[in-house]
Short mmCIF file of C-alpha atoms in Angstrom, two decimals:
data_model
loop_
_atom_site.label_atom_id
_atom_site.label_comp_id
_atom_site.label_asym_id
_atom_site.label_seq_id
_atom_site.Cartn_x
_atom_site.Cartn_y
_atom_site.Cartn_z
CA MET A 10 48.33 10.91 -2.58
CA LYS A 11 46.08 10.97 -5.65
CA ASP A 12 46.13 7.20 -6.07
CA ASP A 13 45.30 6.65 -2.40
CA ILE A 14 42.25 8.93 -2.55
CA ILE A 15 40.97 7.33 -5.75
CA HIS A 16 41.51 3.85 -4.29
CA ASN A 17 39.67 4.80 -1.09
CA LEU A 18 36.79 6.34 -3.04
CA ASN A 19 36.39 3.14 -5.01
CA ILE A 20 36.23 1.13 -1.77
CA ILE A 21 33.65 3.44 -0.17
CA ASN A 22 31.46 3.54 -3.26
CA GLU A 23 31.57 -0.25 -3.43
CA ARG A 24 30.60 -0.47 0.26
CA ILE A 25 27.64 1.81 -0.44
CA ARG A 26 26.65 -0.25 -3.47
CA LYS A 27 26.77 -3.52 -1.51
CA ALA A 28 24.87 -2.06 1.44
CA CYS A 29 22.12 -0.84 -0.89
CA GLU A 30 21.97 -4.21 -2.60
CA GLN A 31 21.72 -6.09 0.69
CA SER A 32 19.05 -3.68 1.96
CA GLY A 33 17.00 -3.91 -1.22
CA ARG A 34 17.54 -0.22 -1.92
CA ASN A 35 18.34 1.59 -5.14
CA ILE A 36 21.88 2.98 -5.04
CA ASP A 37 20.53 6.24 -6.47
CA GLU A 38 18.75 6.78 -3.13
CA VAL A 39 22.04 7.22 -1.24
CA ARG A 40 24.50 10.07 -1.74
CA LEU A 41 28.09 10.09 -0.57
CA LEU A 42 29.00 13.31 1.20
CA LEU A 43 32.72 13.90 1.64
CA ALA A 44 33.47 15.47 5.01
CA THR A 45 36.47 17.62 4.18
CA LYS A 46 37.52 18.95 7.58
CA THR A 47 41.32 19.58 7.65
CA VAL A 48 41.61 18.21 4.10
CA SER A 49 43.54 20.49 1.74
CA ALA A 50 41.86 21.91 -1.35
CA GLU A 51 44.36 19.98 -3.46
CA ARG A 52 43.20 16.65 -2.01
CA ILE A 53 39.53 17.59 -2.27
CA ARG A 54 40.05 18.43 -5.95
CA VAL A 55 41.21 14.85 -6.57
CA ALA A 56 37.85 13.54 -5.33
CA LEU A 57 35.82 16.12 -7.24
CA GLU A 58 37.70 15.38 -10.44
CA ARG A 59 36.76 11.71 -9.97
CA GLY A 60 33.08 12.57 -10.13
CA GLN A 61 32.21 13.22 -6.50
CA THR A 62 29.78 16.13 -6.25
CA LEU A 63 28.93 16.68 -2.57
CA ILE A 64 31.32 17.97 0.10
CA ALA A 65 30.83 19.55 3.52
CA GLU A 66 32.76 21.47 6.13
CA ASN A 67 32.34 21.66 9.90
CA LYS A 68 34.00 25.01 10.46
CA VAL A 69 33.46 28.33 8.71
CA GLN A 70 37.16 29.23 8.70
CA GLU A 71 37.98 26.11 6.68
CA LEU A 72 35.20 26.92 4.25
CA LYS A 73 36.71 30.36 3.67
CA LYS A 74 40.22 28.99 3.25
CA LYS A 75 39.36 26.52 0.48
CA TYR A 76 36.58 28.34 -1.35
CA GLU A 77 38.65 30.08 -4.04
CA ASP A 78 40.61 26.93 -4.88
CA LEU A 79 37.49 24.80 -5.34
CA LYS A 80 34.86 27.11 -6.81
CA SER A 81 35.86 26.40 -10.43
CA ILE A 82 34.93 22.70 -10.08
CA PRO A 83 31.17 22.01 -10.14
CA HIS A 84 30.06 20.63 -6.79
CA GLU A 85 27.56 21.11 -3.98
CA ASN A 86 28.69 22.32 -0.57
CA HIS A 87 26.83 21.63 2.67
CA PHE A 88 27.63 22.78 6.20
CA ILE A 89 27.56 20.06 8.86
CA GLY A 90 29.15 21.65 11.93
CA HIS A 91 27.71 23.61 14.82
CA LEU A 92 26.79 26.99 13.33
CA GLN A 93 27.18 30.01 15.58
CA THR A 94 24.83 32.87 14.79
CA ASN A 95 27.68 35.32 14.26
CA LYS A 96 28.93 33.16 11.36
CA ILE A 97 25.70 33.20 9.34
CA LYS A 98 26.86 36.02 7.08
CA ASP A 99 30.00 34.03 6.22
CA ILE A 100 28.02 30.89 5.40
CA LEU A 101 26.02 32.78 2.80
CA LYS A 102 29.14 34.14 1.09
CA TYR A 103 30.52 30.73 0.22
CA ASP A 104 27.80 28.99 -1.79
CA ILE A 105 26.50 26.71 0.96
CA THR A 106 23.35 25.07 -0.42
CA CYS A 107 22.26 23.27 2.75
CA VAL A 108 22.86 23.68 6.47
CA GLN A 109 22.48 20.17 7.90
CA SER A 110 22.96 21.26 11.50
CA LEU A 111 19.96 23.46 12.25
CA ASP A 112 19.17 22.60 15.86
CA ARG A 113 17.59 25.62 17.56
CA LEU A 114 15.02 28.31 16.94
CA GLU A 115 17.39 31.24 17.56
CA LEU A 116 19.63 30.06 14.73
CA ALA A 117 16.64 29.55 12.42
CA GLU A 118 15.37 33.07 13.17
CA LYS A 119 18.72 34.74 12.45
CA LEU A 120 19.36 32.67 9.35
CA HIS A 121 15.89 33.53 8.09
CA GLN A 122 16.40 37.28 8.66
CA ARG A 123 19.69 37.23 6.78
CA LEU A 124 18.20 35.25 3.89
CA LEU A 125 15.26 37.65 3.72
CA ALA A 126 17.66 40.58 3.47
CA GLU A 127 19.43 38.86 0.57
CA ASN A 128 16.19 37.64 -1.05
CA ARG A 129 17.35 34.02 -0.90
CA THR A 130 16.23 30.65 0.38
CA MET A 131 18.26 27.75 1.77
CA ASP A 132 17.76 24.04 2.27
CA VAL A 133 18.14 22.87 5.87
CA LEU A 134 18.12 19.63 7.82
CA ILE A 135 17.06 19.51 11.46
CA GLN A 136 19.88 18.08 13.58
CA VAL A 137 18.70 15.62 16.24
CA ASN A 138 20.74 14.37 19.19
CA THR A 139 19.80 10.69 18.94
CA SER A 140 22.59 9.48 21.25
CA ASN A 141 21.47 11.63 24.21
CA GLU A 142 25.06 12.72 24.83
CA GLU A 143 25.77 16.07 26.48
CA SER A 144 28.74 16.59 24.17
CA LYS A 145 26.61 16.42 21.03
CA PHE A 146 24.57 19.17 19.49
CA GLY A 147 21.08 18.63 18.12
CA VAL A 148 17.53 18.94 19.36
CA ASP A 149 16.21 16.30 21.74
CA PRO A 150 14.16 13.71 19.79
CA GLY A 151 11.13 14.50 21.95
CA GLU A 152 11.28 18.16 20.88
CA ALA A 153 12.13 17.63 17.21
CA ILE A 154 8.59 17.70 15.83
CA GLU A 155 7.75 20.96 17.62
CA LEU A 156 11.01 22.56 16.46
CA THR A 157 10.32 21.45 12.89
CA ARG A 158 6.84 22.95 13.11
CA LYS A 159 8.19 26.29 14.34
CA ILE A 160 10.99 26.46 11.78
CA SER A 161 8.52 25.66 9.00
CA ASN A 162 7.06 29.15 9.53
CA TYR A 163 10.27 30.73 8.21
CA THR A 164 9.63 30.94 4.48
CA THR A 165 13.31 31.19 3.52
CA LEU A 166 14.20 27.87 5.18
CA LYS A 167 13.32 24.80 3.14
CA ILE A 168 13.26 21.81 5.50
CA LYS A 169 14.37 18.74 3.55
CA GLY A 170 14.87 16.18 6.31
CA LEU A 171 16.88 15.26 9.40
CA MET A 172 20.51 14.79 10.39
CA THR A 173 22.17 13.01 13.29
CA ILE A 174 25.74 12.30 14.31
CA GLY A 175 24.84 9.20 16.28
CA LEU A 176 26.97 7.34 18.77
CA PHE A 177 30.70 6.86 18.18
CA SER A 178 30.75 3.18 19.14
CA ALA A 179 31.92 -0.18 17.87
CA GLU A 180 28.69 -1.71 19.21
CA THR A 181 26.48 -1.89 16.15
CA ASP A 182 23.23 -2.31 18.10
CA LYS A 183 23.78 0.94 19.99
CA VAL A 184 24.62 2.82 16.80
CA ARG A 185 21.63 1.29 15.01
CA ALA A 186 19.33 2.48 17.81
CA CYS A 187 20.31 6.10 17.01
CA PHE A 188 19.51 5.63 13.34
CA LYS A 189 16.17 4.00 14.17
CA ILE A 190 15.23 7.03 16.27
CA LEU A 191 15.91 9.33 13.32
CA LYS A 192 13.95 7.12 10.91
CA LYS A 193 10.96 7.01 13.28
CA LEU A 194 11.07 10.78 13.67
CA GLN A 195 11.05 11.14 9.89
CA GLN A 196 7.92 8.99 9.69
CA ASP A 197 6.25 10.84 12.56
CA ILE A 198 6.91 14.23 10.95
CA ILE A 199 5.57 12.97 7.61
CA THR A 200 2.41 11.91 9.45
CA GLU A 201 2.09 15.42 10.93
CA ASN A 202 1.83 16.77 7.37
CA ILE A 203 3.40 20.13 8.23
CA PRO A 204 2.99 22.60 5.33
CA GLY A 205 6.21 23.21 3.41
CA VAL A 206 8.16 20.47 5.17
CA GLU A 207 9.80 17.67 3.18
CA MET A 208 11.28 14.63 4.86
CA LYS A 209 13.17 13.09 1.95
CA GLU A 210 16.68 13.28 3.48
CA LEU A 211 18.17 11.32 6.36
CA SER A 212 21.81 12.32 6.82
CA MET A 213 23.34 9.70 9.09
CA GLY A 214 26.24 7.30 9.12
CA MET A 215 29.96 7.81 8.68
CA SER A 216 33.01 5.80 7.69
CA GLY A 217 32.61 3.15 10.39
CA ASP A 218 28.86 2.58 10.29
CA LEU A 219 27.59 3.54 6.84
CA GLU A 220 26.23 0.03 6.15
CA THR A 221 24.07 0.16 9.29
CA ALA A 222 22.89 3.67 8.38
CA ILE A 223 21.90 2.58 4.87
CA GLU A 224 20.01 -0.42 6.27
CA GLU A 225 18.05 2.01 8.47
CA GLY A 226 17.21 4.44 5.67
CA ALA A 227 20.07 6.92 5.26
CA THR A 228 19.97 8.99 2.09
CA ILE A 229 23.25 10.81 2.80
CA VAL A 230 26.29 9.16 4.40
CA ARG A 231 29.14 11.40 5.54
CA VAL A 232 32.62 9.99 4.99
CA GLY A 233 35.95 11.70 5.62
CA THR A 234 38.77 9.66 7.11
CA ALA A 235 38.07 6.53 5.03
CA VAL A 236 38.71 8.59 1.89
CA PHE A 237 41.25 11.22 2.90
CA GLY A 238 43.05 9.46 5.76
CA ALA A 239 43.26 10.05 9.51
CA ARG A 240 43.20 13.58 10.88
CA ILE A 241 45.38 15.01 13.62
CA TYR A 242 42.40 16.04 15.75
CA PRO A 243 39.72 13.78 17.26
CA ASP A 244 36.12 13.93 16.04
CA SER A 245 35.13 15.80 19.18
CA TYR A 246 37.18 18.78 17.99
CA TYR A 247 34.83 19.19 15.03
CA TRP A 248 31.46 18.19 16.43
CA ASP A 249 31.65 19.94 19.81
CA GLU A 250 32.53 23.48 18.77
CA GLY A 251 31.58 25.87 21.51
CA LYS A 252 29.96 23.17 23.63
CA PRO A 253 30.53 23.66 27.38
CA SER A 254 32.20 20.71 29.06
#
């Protein structure tokens, strides 16, 4: 198990290095985020002990389950799944430093109120539905600037950039189109010069398309299966939580 994870990490990090080189980008501009859904704390520890520092969960119950086993190892923990408002209190208990999936004003309002009560702030990314799929969460690209502007009024929420899941497709051009939408939105929001809003992060790209994402400007690529192996549930199980069919 340990050797497999280390081997896979080496392959992914080399893919990131090559993609940066071919895109004329500095490798320090791109962070590897390990998506740890269904991965045991024991397996995650292997990656953290090999120098990985950024992990993320999709579901609050998995965050709870692994927290005690991992908290002794220095690392940063993001949340990348659909966050229901009744789970906000839990998120704040488990050292989440960034919610990458902020996609609606109601969630921003409730997160802000909770953070105010605890005298805290939190980094957030605005999640955008760049693939225009009903099954995906995220704000419509045409509404993203206005949502960003509204969320910027909540002083506890530090907007650091954008996130998208993109299209699950083997057709590179279609996937690339999603990433281009996110990059253009980033540039448009920068032009708007909204007080308190940073646009330094673009979280996009996963195991199958990280090279394309890096070419289009990703600063965070989210990789799970290519490091930890296949999971028993499909991706839709994690990304579509609570979504009506």
